[in-house]
Coordinates of C-alpha atoms in Angstrom, one line a residue:
Chain A
M30 CA 4.9 -0.2 42.3
I31 CA 5.0 -3.6 40.7
E32 CA 4.6 -6.8 42.6
T33 CA 4.2 -10.4 41.3
K34 CA 3.2 -13.4 43.4
H35 CA 4.0 -16.9 42.3
I36 CA 3.8 -16.3 38.5
D37 CA 3.8 -19.3 36.3
F38 CA 3.7 -18.8 32.6
Y39 CA 3.3 -21.3 29.7
Y40 CA 3.7 -21.0 26.0
G41 CA 1.5 -24.0 25.1
A42 CA 3.3 -26.9 26.9
F43 CA 6.5 -24.9 27.5
H44 CA 6.9 -23.7 31.1
A45 CA 8.5 -20.4 30.5
L46 CA 8.3 -18.8 34.0
K47 CA 8.5 -20.8 37.1
D48 CA 7.1 -19.4 40.4
V49 CA 8.4 -15.9 40.0
S50 CA 7.8 -13.4 42.8
I51 CA 9.3 -10.0 42.8
R52 CA 8.8 -6.5 44.2
I53 CA 9.8 -3.4 42.2
E54 CA 9.8 0.0 44.1
P55 CA 8.8 3.2 42.5
H56 CA 11.4 5.5 41.0
T57 CA 14.0 2.8 40.7
V58 CA 15.7 1.2 37.7
T59 CA 15.4 -2.6 37.8
A60 CA 17.4 -4.7 35.3
F61 CA 16.6 -8.2 34.3
I62 CA 19.6 -10.2 33.0
G63 CA 20.1 -13.8 32.0
P64 CA 21.0 -16.0 29.1
S65 CA 18.8 -16.0 25.9
G66 CA 15.5 -17.8 26.4
C67 CA 15.6 -17.5 30.2
G68 CA 12.2 -15.8 30.3
K69 CA 13.3 -12.2 31.2
S70 CA 11.6 -10.6 28.2
T71 CA 8.5 -12.8 28.8
F72 CA 8.4 -11.6 32.4
L73 CA 8.8 -7.9 31.3
R74 CA 5.9 -8.3 28.9
L75 CA 3.6 -9.5 31.6
F76 CA 3.5 -6.0 33.1
N77 CA 1.7 -4.4 30.1
R78 CA 0.1 -7.7 29.0
M79 CA 1.9 -7.7 25.7
N80 CA 1.9 -11.5 26.0
D81 CA -1.8 -11.4 25.4
L82 CA -1.1 -11.0 21.7
I83 CA 0.4 -14.5 21.5
D84 CA -2.0 -17.5 21.0
G85 CA -1.9 -20.4 23.4
V86 CA -0.4 -18.8 26.5
R87 CA -1.4 -19.5 30.1
L88 CA -0.7 -17.6 33.3
T89 CA -1.2 -18.4 36.9
G90 CA -0.3 -16.2 39.9
E91 CA -0.8 -12.5 40.5
C92 CA 0.7 -9.5 38.8
I93 CA -0.1 -6.4 40.8
V94 CA 0.5 -2.9 39.4
D95 CA -0.4 0.0 41.7
G96 CA -2.4 -2.2 43.9
V97 CA -4.5 -3.9 41.2
N98 CA -4.1 -7.4 39.8
I99 CA -3.8 -6.4 36.1
Y100 CA -5.0 -9.8 35.0
N101 CA -8.4 -9.2 36.7
K102 CA -11.3 -9.3 34.2
S103 CA -12.3 -5.8 35.2
V104 CA -9.0 -4.3 34.0
Q105 CA -9.1 -2.6 30.6
V106 CA -5.9 -3.6 28.7
D107 CA -5.6 -0.3 26.8
D108 CA -5.9 1.7 30.1
L109 CA -3.2 -0.4 31.6
R110 CA -0.9 0.2 28.7
K111 CA -1.3 3.9 29.0
K112 CA 0.0 3.6 32.5
V113 CA 2.7 1.2 31.6
G114 CA 4.7 2.4 28.6
M115 CA 7.1 0.2 26.6
V116 CA 10.2 0.7 24.5
F117 CA 11.1 -2.2 22.2
Q118 CA 14.4 -3.8 21.2
K119 CA 14.4 -2.4 17.7
P120 CA 13.3 1.2 17.2
N121 CA 9.8 0.9 15.7
P122 CA 8.6 4.4 14.8
F123 CA 5.4 4.6 12.7
P124 CA 5.7 5.6 9.1
K125 CA 4.5 9.1 10.1
S126 CA 6.1 12.4 10.8
I127 CA 8.2 12.9 14.0
F128 CA 5.4 15.0 15.5
E129 CA 2.7 12.5 14.7
N130 CA 4.8 9.7 16.2
V131 CA 4.9 11.4 19.5
A132 CA 1.3 12.6 19.3
Y133 CA 0.0 9.1 18.4
G134 CA -0.7 8.0 22.0
L135 CA -2.6 11.3 22.7
R136 CA -4.6 10.9 19.5
V137 CA -5.7 7.4 20.3
N138 CA -6.7 8.7 23.7
D139 CA -9.1 11.1 22.0
V140 CA -7.1 14.2 23.0
Q141 CA -8.4 17.0 20.7
N142 CA -6.8 20.1 22.2
K143 CA -4.2 21.1 19.6
A144 CA -2.2 23.4 22.0
F145 CA -2.1 20.6 24.6
I146 CA -0.8 18.1 22.0
T147 CA 1.9 20.5 20.8
Q148 CA 3.0 21.2 24.3
R149 CA 3.0 17.5 25.3
V150 CA 5.0 16.6 22.1
E151 CA 7.6 19.2 23.0
E152 CA 7.9 18.1 26.6
S153 CA 8.2 14.5 25.7
L154 CA 10.9 15.2 23.1
K155 CA 12.7 17.2 25.7
S156 CA 12.4 14.4 28.3
A157 CA 13.8 12.0 25.7
A158 CA 16.7 14.4 25.0
L159 CA 15.8 14.6 21.3
W160 CA 14.2 18.1 21.1
E161 CA 17.3 20.0 20.1
E162 CA 18.0 17.6 17.3
V163 CA 14.5 17.5 15.8
K164 CA 12.8 20.8 16.7
D165 CA 13.2 22.2 13.2
K166 CA 12.0 19.1 11.3
L167 CA 9.0 17.9 13.3
K168 CA 7.1 17.4 10.0
K169 CA 9.8 15.2 8.5
S170 CA 9.3 11.4 8.4
A171 CA 10.6 9.6 11.5
F172 CA 12.4 7.3 9.1
E173 CA 14.9 10.1 8.3
L174 CA 16.3 9.9 11.8
S175 CA 19.3 7.7 12.8
G176 CA 18.7 4.5 14.7
G177 CA 19.6 6.1 18.0
Q178 CA 17.4 9.1 17.4
Q179 CA 14.6 6.8 16.4
Q180 CA 14.9 4.9 19.7
R181 CA 14.8 8.1 21.6
L182 CA 11.8 9.1 19.5
C183 CA 10.2 5.8 20.6
I184 CA 11.0 6.8 24.2
A185 CA 9.4 10.2 23.7
R186 CA 6.4 8.5 22.2
A187 CA 6.0 6.3 25.2
L188 CA 6.4 9.3 27.6
A189 CA 3.8 11.4 25.8
V190 CA 0.9 9.5 27.4
S191 CA 2.4 10.2 30.9
P192 CA 2.9 6.6 32.1
S193 CA 4.2 5.9 35.6
I194 CA 6.1 2.9 34.6
L195 CA 8.4 2.4 31.6
L196 CA 9.4 -1.0 30.3
M197 CA 12.4 -1.3 28.1
D198 CA 13.1 -4.5 26.3
E199 CA 16.8 -4.4 25.4
P200 CA 16.5 -0.8 24.2
A201 CA 20.1 -0.4 23.2
S202 CA 20.9 -3.8 21.7
A203 CA 20.4 -2.5 18.1
L204 CA 22.4 0.7 18.6
D205 CA 26.0 1.9 18.3
P206 CA 28.0 2.7 21.5
I207 CA 27.4 6.4 21.3
S208 CA 23.7 6.1 21.0
T209 CA 23.7 3.4 23.7
S210 CA 25.4 5.8 26.2
K211 CA 22.9 8.5 25.3
I212 CA 20.0 6.1 26.2
E213 CA 21.8 5.1 29.4
E214 CA 22.2 8.8 30.4
L215 CA 18.5 9.2 29.6
I216 CA 17.5 6.3 31.9
H217 CA 19.4 8.0 34.8
V218 CA 17.4 11.2 34.3
L219 CA 14.0 9.5 33.7
K220 CA 14.1 7.5 36.9
Q221 CA 13.4 10.7 38.9
E222 CA 9.9 10.5 37.4
Y223 CA 9.3 7.0 36.2
T224 CA 9.7 3.5 37.5
I225 CA 11.9 1.8 34.9
V226 CA 12.2 -1.9 34.2
I227 CA 14.9 -2.8 31.7
V228 CA 15.8 -6.1 30.1
T229 CA 19.4 -6.3 28.9
H230 CA 21.9 -8.7 27.4
N231 CA 24.7 -6.5 28.4
M232 CA 25.8 -7.0 32.0
Q233 CA 27.9 -3.8 32.1
Q234 CA 24.8 -1.9 31.1
A235 CA 22.8 -3.5 33.9
A236 CA 25.6 -2.6 36.3
R237 CA 25.7 1.0 35.0
V238 CA 22.1 1.9 34.9
S239 CA 20.2 -0.2 37.4
D240 CA 19.5 0.0 41.2
R241 CA 18.4 -3.5 41.5
T242 CA 19.0 -6.5 39.3
G243 CA 17.2 -9.8 38.8
F244 CA 19.0 -12.8 37.3
F245 CA 16.9 -15.2 35.4
M246 CA 17.8 -18.7 34.3
L247 CA 15.6 -21.4 32.7
G248 CA 12.4 -19.5 33.7
E249 CA 13.4 -19.1 37.3
L250 CA 14.4 -15.9 39.1
V251 CA 17.6 -17.1 40.5
E252 CA 18.7 -14.1 42.4
Y253 CA 17.2 -10.6 42.9
S254 CA 19.1 -8.0 44.9
D255 CA 20.8 -4.6 44.8
T256 CA 22.8 -4.3 41.7
K257 CA 26.1 -3.5 43.5
K258 CA 25.7 -6.5 45.7
M259 CA 24.8 -8.7 42.8
F260 CA 27.8 -7.8 40.8
L261 CA 30.3 -7.7 43.6
N262 CA 29.1 -10.5 45.8
P263 CA 26.4 -12.7 44.3
E264 CA 24.8 -15.2 46.6
K265 CA 24.2 -18.0 44.1
V266 CA 26.9 -19.9 42.2
E267 CA 24.8 -19.7 38.9
T268 CA 24.8 -15.9 39.2
Q269 CA 28.5 -15.9 39.9
N270 CA 29.2 -18.1 36.8
Y271 CA 27.0 -16.0 34.5
I272 CA 28.4 -12.6 35.5
T273 CA 32.0 -13.7 35.3
G274 CA 31.2 -15.0 31.8
R275 CA 31.7 -18.7 32.5
F276 CA 28.5 -19.4 30.5
G277 CA 25.7 -17.7 28.7
Chain B
M26 CA 21.2 -22.8 -23.0
Q27 CA 21.4 -19.1 -22.1
G28 CA 21.0 -18.2 -25.7
L29 CA 17.8 -20.3 -25.9
F30 CA 16.3 -18.3 -23.0
A31 CA 17.4 -15.0 -24.5
L32 CA 15.9 -16.1 -27.8
S33 CA 12.5 -17.0 -26.3
G34 CA 12.5 -13.8 -24.4
S35 CA 13.1 -11.6 -27.4
V36 CA 10.7 -13.6 -29.6
T37 CA 8.0 -13.0 -27.0
S38 CA 8.7 -9.3 -26.7
L39 CA 8.8 -9.1 -30.5
A40 CA 5.4 -10.9 -30.8
I41 CA 3.8 -8.5 -28.2
I42 CA 5.1 -5.5 -30.1
L43 CA 3.9 -6.9 -33.4
I44 CA 0.5 -7.5 -32.0
I45 CA 0.3 -3.9 -30.7
I46 CA 1.5 -2.5 -34.1
F47 CA -1.0 -4.7 -35.9
L48 CA -3.8 -3.5 -33.6
F49 CA -3.0 0.2 -34.1
K50 CA -2.3 -0.2 -37.9
E51 CA -5.7 -1.8 -38.4
G52 CA -7.5 0.6 -36.1
L53 CA -6.0 3.8 -37.4
G54 CA -6.9 2.8 -40.9
L55 CA -10.4 3.9 -40.0
F56 CA -9.4 7.6 -40.2
R57 CA -8.3 7.0 -43.8
S58 CA -11.6 5.5 -44.8
S59 CA -14.4 7.4 -46.5
Q60 CA -17.3 8.5 -44.4
I61 CA -19.8 6.7 -46.5
E62 CA -19.9 3.1 -47.7
K63 CA -17.0 2.0 -49.9
G64 CA -17.6 2.3 -53.7
Y65 CA -20.4 4.7 -53.3
V66 CA -20.6 8.5 -53.9
L67 CA -23.0 11.3 -53.1
A68 CA -24.3 13.4 -56.0
V69 CA -26.3 16.7 -56.1
N70 CA -27.7 18.9 -58.8
V71 CA -25.1 21.4 -60.1
S72 CA -27.2 24.3 -58.9
N73 CA -26.9 23.1 -55.3
P74 CA -24.1 25.1 -53.6
V75 CA -23.6 22.7 -50.7
G76 CA -20.1 21.5 -49.9
A77 CA -18.8 18.4 -48.2
L78 CA -21.1 17.0 -45.6
D79 CA -20.0 15.2 -42.4
S80 CA -21.2 11.7 -41.7
R81 CA -23.6 12.7 -39.1
Q82 CA -25.4 15.2 -41.4
I83 CA -25.6 12.5 -44.1
K84 CA -27.1 10.1 -41.7
E85 CA -29.6 12.6 -40.4
I86 CA -30.7 13.5 -44.0
F87 CA -31.4 9.9 -44.9
D88 CA -33.2 9.4 -41.6
Y89 CA -35.4 12.5 -42.5
A90 CA -34.2 14.3 -39.5
Y91 CA -32.8 17.2 -41.6
T92 CA -35.4 18.1 -44.2
N93 CA -34.3 21.5 -45.4
W94 CA -30.9 22.3 -47.1
A95 CA -30.9 25.5 -45.0
E96 CA -30.3 23.4 -41.9
I97 CA -26.9 22.3 -43.2
G98 CA -25.9 25.6 -44.7
G99 CA -27.5 25.4 -48.1
K100 CA -30.4 27.3 -49.7
D101 CA -33.9 27.2 -48.3
A102 CA -35.4 24.2 -50.0
E103 CA -36.6 20.7 -49.1
I104 CA -34.0 18.0 -49.2
I105 CA -34.9 15.0 -51.3
P106 CA -32.8 12.1 -50.3
F107 CA -32.5 9.4 -52.9
R108 CA -31.1 5.9 -52.5
F109 CA -29.8 4.2 -55.5
E110 CA -32.3 1.2 -55.2
E111 CA -35.2 3.6 -55.7
I112 CA -34.3 3.9 -59.4
F113 CA -35.8 0.4 -59.9
S114 CA -39.2 1.7 -58.9
I115 CA -39.1 4.5 -61.4
Y116 CA -37.7 2.6 -64.4
D117 CA -38.3 -1.0 -65.5
E118 CA -35.1 -3.1 -65.7
T119 CA -35.5 -3.4 -69.5
E120 CA -35.3 0.4 -69.8
L121 CA -31.8 0.4 -68.2
G122 CA -30.2 -1.8 -70.7
N123 CA -28.9 -5.4 -70.6
D124 CA -25.8 -4.5 -68.6
Y125 CA -27.3 -1.4 -66.9
E126 CA -25.4 0.6 -69.5
L127 CA -28.2 3.1 -69.6
L128 CA -28.4 3.5 -65.8
P129 CA -25.9 6.4 -65.5
G130 CA -27.8 8.4 -68.1
K131 CA -31.1 7.9 -66.4
L132 CA -29.6 8.8 -63.0
G133 CA -28.1 11.9 -64.6
E134 CA -31.5 12.9 -66.0
L135 CA -33.1 12.4 -62.6
I136 CA -30.5 14.5 -60.7
A137 CA -30.6 17.2 -63.4
S138 CA -34.4 17.4 -63.2
E139 CA -34.5 17.7 -59.4
P140 CA -32.4 20.6 -58.0
N141 CA -32.9 19.6 -54.3
I142 CA -31.9 15.9 -54.6
L143 CA -29.2 14.2 -52.6
A144 CA -28.4 11.0 -54.3
F145 CA -26.5 8.0 -52.9
L146 CA -25.1 6.0 -55.8
P147 CA -22.6 3.3 -56.6
E148 CA -19.5 5.0 -58.0
R149 CA -19.5 2.9 -61.2
Y150 CA -23.0 4.1 -62.2
A151 CA -22.5 7.7 -61.2
P152 CA -23.2 10.1 -64.1
K153 CA -19.9 11.8 -63.9
E154 CA -20.0 13.3 -67.4
N155 CA -23.4 15.0 -67.0
A156 CA -22.8 18.7 -66.6
D157 CA -25.9 19.1 -64.5
V158 CA -24.6 16.7 -61.8
R159 CA -22.0 17.4 -59.2
I160 CA -20.4 14.7 -57.2
L161 CA -19.9 15.8 -53.6
P162 CA -16.4 15.7 -52.3
L163 CA -16.0 13.1 -49.5
R164 CA -14.3 13.4 -46.2
T165 CA -12.6 10.6 -44.3
I166 CA -13.9 9.6 -40.9
S167 CA -12.7 12.2 -38.5
P168 CA -11.1 11.4 -35.0
R169 CA -13.5 14.0 -33.6
S170 CA -16.6 12.2 -34.8
F171 CA -15.1 8.9 -33.5
F172 CA -14.2 10.0 -30.0
G173 CA -16.8 12.6 -29.6
G174 CA -19.7 11.0 -31.4
I175 CA -22.5 9.7 -29.3
E176 CA -24.1 7.3 -31.8
W177 CA -22.7 3.8 -32.4
M178 CA -24.3 2.5 -35.6
P179 CA -21.5 0.8 -37.4
T180 CA -23.7 -0.8 -40.1
A181 CA -25.9 2.2 -41.0
T182 CA -26.1 3.2 -44.6
P183 CA -25.2 5.4 -46.3
A184 CA -23.0 6.8 -43.5
A185 CA -22.1 4.4 -40.6
Q186 CA -21.8 6.2 -37.2
F187 CA -18.8 5.4 -35.2
G188 CA -19.3 7.5 -32.0
V189 CA -17.5 5.5 -29.3
F190 CA -18.1 8.0 -26.5
P191 CA -21.1 6.0 -25.1
L192 CA -19.0 2.8 -25.2
I193 CA -16.1 4.4 -23.3
M194 CA -18.5 5.9 -20.8
G195 CA -20.3 2.6 -20.5
T196 CA -17.0 0.8 -19.7
L197 CA -16.0 3.4 -17.2
W198 CA -19.5 3.6 -15.7
V199 CA -19.8 -0.1 -15.1
S200 CA -16.2 -0.4 -13.8
F201 CA -16.6 2.6 -11.5
F202 CA -19.6 1.2 -9.8
A203 CA -18.1 -2.2 -9.6
I204 CA -15.2 -0.8 -7.7
L205 CA -17.5 1.3 -5.6
I206 CA -19.2 -2.0 -4.5
A207 CA -16.1 -4.2 -4.4
L208 CA -13.7 -1.8 -2.6
P209 CA -15.4 -1.4 0.8
L210 CA -16.5 -5.1 0.8
G211 CA -13.0 -6.3 -0.3
L212 CA -11.3 -4.1 2.2
G213 CA -13.6 -5.2 5.0
V214 CA -13.0 -8.9 4.2
A215 CA -9.3 -8.3 4.0
I216 CA -9.3 -6.6 7.4
Y217 CA -11.4 -9.4 8.8
L218 CA -9.1 -12.1 7.4
S219 CA -5.8 -10.5 8.3
E220 CA -6.7 -9.0 11.7
L221 CA -9.8 -10.5 13.2
A222 CA -10.4 -14.1 12.0
D223 CA -8.8 -16.9 13.9
E224 CA -6.3 -19.2 12.2
R225 CA -8.9 -21.9 11.5
M226 CA -11.4 -19.5 9.9
R227 CA -8.6 -18.0 7.8
K228 CA -7.4 -21.4 6.5
L229 CA -11.0 -22.1 5.5
L230 CA -11.9 -18.8 3.9
K231 CA -8.7 -17.8 2.1
P232 CA -8.6 -20.8 -0.3
A233 CA -12.4 -20.4 -0.9
I234 CA -11.9 -16.8 -1.9
E235 CA -8.9 -17.7 -4.1
L236 CA -11.0 -20.4 -5.7
L237 CA -13.5 -17.6 -6.8
A238 CA -10.7 -16.1 -9.0
G239 CA -10.5 -19.4 -10.9
I240 CA -14.1 -19.6 -12.0
P241 CA -14.4 -18.9 -15.8
S242 CA -16.0 -15.5 -16.5
V243 CA -18.7 -17.1 -18.7
V244 CA -19.9 -19.0 -15.6
Y245 CA -20.2 -15.7 -13.7
G246 CA -22.1 -14.3 -16.7
F247 CA -24.4 -17.3 -16.7
F248 CA -25.0 -16.9 -12.9
G249 CA -25.7 -13.2 -13.5
L250 CA -28.1 -13.9 -16.3
V251 CA -30.0 -16.6 -14.5
V252 CA -30.0 -15.3 -10.9
L253 CA -28.9 -11.7 -10.7
V254 CA -30.8 -10.2 -13.7
P255 CA -34.3 -11.5 -12.8
L256 CA -33.6 -10.6 -9.1
I257 CA -32.8 -7.0 -10.0
Q258 CA -35.8 -6.8 -12.3
R259 CA -38.2 -8.0 -9.7
A260 CA -36.6 -6.2 -6.7
L261 CA -36.5 -2.8 -8.4
N262 CA -39.5 -3.3 -10.6
L263 CA -37.7 -2.5 -13.8
P264 CA -38.8 -3.3 -17.3
V265 CA -35.6 -5.3 -17.9
G266 CA -33.1 -6.6 -15.5
E267 CA -30.1 -6.4 -17.9
T268 CA -28.7 -3.2 -16.5
A269 CA -25.5 -1.5 -15.7
L270 CA -26.2 -2.5 -12.1
A271 CA -26.1 -6.2 -13.0
G272 CA -22.8 -5.7 -14.8
S273 CA -21.3 -3.8 -11.9
L274 CA -22.4 -6.4 -9.4
I275 CA -21.0 -9.3 -11.5
L276 CA -17.7 -7.3 -12.0
A277 CA -17.6 -6.6 -8.3
I278 CA -17.9 -10.3 -7.4
M279 CA -15.2 -11.0 -10.0
A280 CA -12.8 -8.3 -8.7
L281 CA -13.3 -9.2 -5.0
P282 CA -10.9 -12.1 -4.9
T283 CA -8.1 -10.0 -6.4
I284 CA -8.8 -7.1 -4.0
I285 CA -9.1 -9.3 -0.9
T286 CA -6.0 -11.4 -1.6
I287 CA -3.7 -8.5 -2.4
A288 CA -5.0 -6.2 0.3
E289 CA -4.9 -9.0 2.9
D290 CA -1.3 -9.9 2.0
A291 CA -0.3 -6.2 2.3
M292 CA -1.9 -5.9 5.7
R293 CA -0.4 -9.1 7.0
A294 CA 3.0 -7.8 5.8
T295 CA 2.7 -4.9 8.3
P296 CA 5.5 -5.6 10.8
K297 CA 4.6 -7.0 14.2
A298 CA 6.7 -4.2 15.6
M299 CA 4.2 -1.7 14.3
R300 CA 1.2 -3.4 15.9
E301 CA 3.1 -3.8 19.2
A302 CA 4.1 -0.2 19.2
S303 CA 0.6 1.0 18.7
L304 CA -1.0 -1.4 21.2
A305 CA 1.7 -0.6 23.8
L306 CA 0.6 3.0 23.6
G307 CA -2.8 2.1 24.7
A308 CA -4.4 2.0 21.3
T309 CA -7.3 -0.4 20.9
H310 CA -7.2 -3.1 18.3
W311 CA -9.5 -1.1 16.0
Q312 CA -7.4 2.1 16.4
T313 CA -4.4 0.1 15.5
I314 CA -6.1 -1.3 12.4
Y315 CA -7.2 2.1 11.0
R316 CA -4.4 4.3 12.3
V317 CA -1.4 2.0 11.7
I318 CA -2.1 -1.1 9.7
V319 CA -4.3 0.3 6.9
P320 CA -2.0 3.3 6.3
Y321 CA 1.1 1.1 6.4
A322 CA -0.5 -1.3 3.9
S323 CA -2.0 1.6 1.8
S324 CA 0.3 1.2 -1.2
G325 CA -0.6 -2.5 -1.3
I326 CA -4.2 -1.7 -0.9
M327 CA -4.1 0.8 -3.7
A328 CA -2.4 -1.8 -5.9
A329 CA -5.2 -4.2 -5.1
V330 CA -7.8 -1.6 -6.1
V331 CA -6.0 -0.8 -9.3
L332 CA -5.6 -4.4 -10.3
G333 CA -9.3 -4.9 -9.4
I334 CA -10.2 -2.0 -11.8
G335 CA -8.0 -3.5 -14.5
R336 CA -9.8 -6.8 -14.2
A337 CA -13.2 -5.0 -14.3
I338 CA -12.4 -2.8 -17.4
G339 CA -11.1 -5.7 -19.5
E340 CA -13.8 -8.2 -18.5
T341 CA -15.8 -9.2 -21.6
M342 CA -18.0 -12.2 -21.4
A343 CA -19.8 -11.8 -18.0
V344 CA -20.6 -8.1 -18.8
L345 CA -21.7 -8.9 -22.3
M346 CA -24.2 -11.4 -20.9
V347 CA -25.9 -9.2 -18.3
T348 CA -25.7 -5.5 -19.3
G349 CA -28.2 -5.6 -22.2
N350 CA -25.7 -3.9 -24.6
A351 CA -27.6 -0.8 -25.6
A352 CA -25.1 1.6 -27.1
V353 CA -26.4 4.7 -25.4
M354 CA -24.9 7.2 -23.0
P355 CA -25.3 5.8 -19.5
R356 CA -27.6 7.9 -17.4
S357 CA -28.4 5.7 -14.5
M358 CA -27.5 2.3 -13.0
F359 CA -30.9 0.9 -14.0
E360 CA -30.5 1.1 -17.8
S361 CA -28.7 -1.0 -20.3
V362 CA -25.2 0.0 -21.2
R363 CA -22.6 -1.4 -23.5
T364 CA -18.9 -1.7 -22.8
I365 CA -15.9 -1.7 -25.2
P366 CA -15.0 -5.4 -24.7
A367 CA -18.6 -6.5 -25.1
T368 CA -18.9 -4.5 -28.3
I369 CA -15.8 -6.1 -29.8
A370 CA -16.8 -9.6 -28.8
A371 CA -20.3 -9.2 -30.1
E372 CA -19.6 -7.5 -33.4
L373 CA -16.2 -8.7 -34.7
G374 CA -17.7 -11.9 -36.1
E375 CA -20.1 -9.9 -38.3
A376 CA -17.8 -7.1 -39.4
P377 CA -16.5 -7.7 -43.0
S378 CA -12.7 -8.0 -42.8
G379 CA -10.9 -4.7 -43.7
G380 CA -14.1 -2.6 -43.7
T381 CA -14.7 0.4 -41.7
H382 CA -16.7 -1.5 -39.1
Y383 CA -13.8 -3.9 -38.7
Q384 CA -11.3 -1.1 -38.4
S385 CA -13.5 0.7 -35.8
L386 CA -13.5 -2.4 -33.7
F387 CA -9.7 -2.6 -33.8
L388 CA -9.6 1.0 -32.8
L389 CA -11.9 0.2 -29.8
G390 CA -9.3 -2.5 -29.0
C391 CA -6.6 0.2 -29.1
I392 CA -8.6 2.4 -26.7
L393 CA -9.1 -0.5 -24.3
F394 CA -5.4 -1.2 -24.5
L395 CA -4.5 2.3 -23.6
I396 CA -7.0 2.4 -20.7
T397 CA -5.6 -0.8 -19.2
M398 CA -2.1 0.3 -19.8
V399 CA -2.7 3.5 -17.8
V400 CA -4.2 1.4 -15.1
S401 CA -1.2 -1.0 -15.0
I402 CA 1.3 1.8 -15.0
S403 CA -0.4 3.6 -12.1
A404 CA -0.5 0.2 -10.2
E405 CA 3.2 -0.1 -10.8
I406 CA 3.9 3.5 -9.6
I407 CA 1.6 3.2 -6.6
S408 CA 2.9 -0.1 -5.4
K409 CA 6.5 1.1 -5.6
Q410 CA 5.9 4.2 -3.5
P411 CA 7.7 4.3 -0.3
I412 CA 5.4 3.7 2.6
N413 CA 6.2 6.8 4.6
K414 CA 4.9 9.1 1.9
G415 CA 1.6 10.8 2.3
L416 CA 1.0 9.9 5.9

């Protein structure tokens, strides 16, 4: 479970997130939508502390994952990131073999047991619906796969370390429609086991895959409710304008 | 306008090709030169069955290292080496005639009377008509004695020794240890600059390191001679401080800016997505550095190393000043060695133009050219390798 309380976030002097409070239930798909620069990606990246990599950022408020404020000094960032996996906008496999890409998270976790690694790689590739396509060429470079396959490989790579939460930052925006629909099907299956938070530009996609949707604008969480309600009967006029395409 | 550029391009290429042709033409002339000094011959008594000698045997005889003809495949008798100048201690100048016209006759008598003599004579005074004298056939300098020889005595008489093996080994030896020192250090600094240092530190250090590349090599040599050499001598309690170690250290310092700059650029060129992917999987910063960034930048790092080697192999002045320049096979880091560029720089001024010594130095230049060409070509190949190979 993820919960934030009164999050304010600054890039230097720029106030990127304004008093955002949200509650995300386990085994649901939550989508964040909103115009470019509204803070939805920034918000997503708070949950695995990817924003720590940027210089000159400042955060106030609480971000609680499984009962712990992850910005406490006692929290180890690398442990947190094993629990909270992430898939990025562009497929970013390592310049390694398909097998080594998936095994990477285990290797940096000091897993030595070869049988376990092999089993975990297979399970993860199956979970990511990629096993059938790559089982005969695990030793081949990941760069030989198509863009859609690469993105599913990145999902498998994230699943291999057994996270409980999966963050997806516009995972299909660089893909063709067929690959996109495969990813969306995958999200449906994965939510049985994982809590998924997805940022998307594509409102139809949000409507298709998510249980709940949050609409961001200018750093504020304007509206957050069940996806159906949000798209059929939004409460706020800004949401209404955005989803009917009047701006953004 | 376009024609002008095309012209300058072709003139430059032509000039480079002509320089290379000139280098090889002069150098390869060595193998057509006689093994003993020009204008001289070796003569023996007609009863001596010995055939052509090689230049090493000739040198050893006149150094009294070989004393018996049996050692070089002749009969069992003592060798009596005879240098032309010695004739003046046997005969008075007046006995040789006004124009030395009697000299060949006297030399002929001497050789005829001494069956075990090996005489080194100017060709114009050689007693060729004397039936008791046999002029030895002469060989040209062989490639084998050049590349495989271990003695570099280019001005020795009667037979100069052109064994370049110690010089090639000296060059490789000094360069190898220079890279051994510079590589871990350079890589460490590159990792620090690209991954760990904050922006202010980087802005301070990077120009400082790049400045190092601009210091003239003679200044490095001077620094080495005044600071490093005495330091090594005292610290290691050596008889002399001018050692291969001093050369390697100076070369390492000189190669560092190249290695650091190129390796750092390669590591910084690793896409942000690669770092994020690794960190998002729970890898620590260090794991990300050695599992993702260094492998990703490996071709750039290899190029840095090879260019560093190239710099080290071709470096002349600094090495000349600190290595002591003894042309012997390198056995340890704490002895003098001599490198190819240092040899050329030190000796070309003294070598008579067109002579064997002069030609041998050009041939050394050819060897150096070939070594650096191999290095540059491998740099080219390595840096063009796709990054996903070999991981």
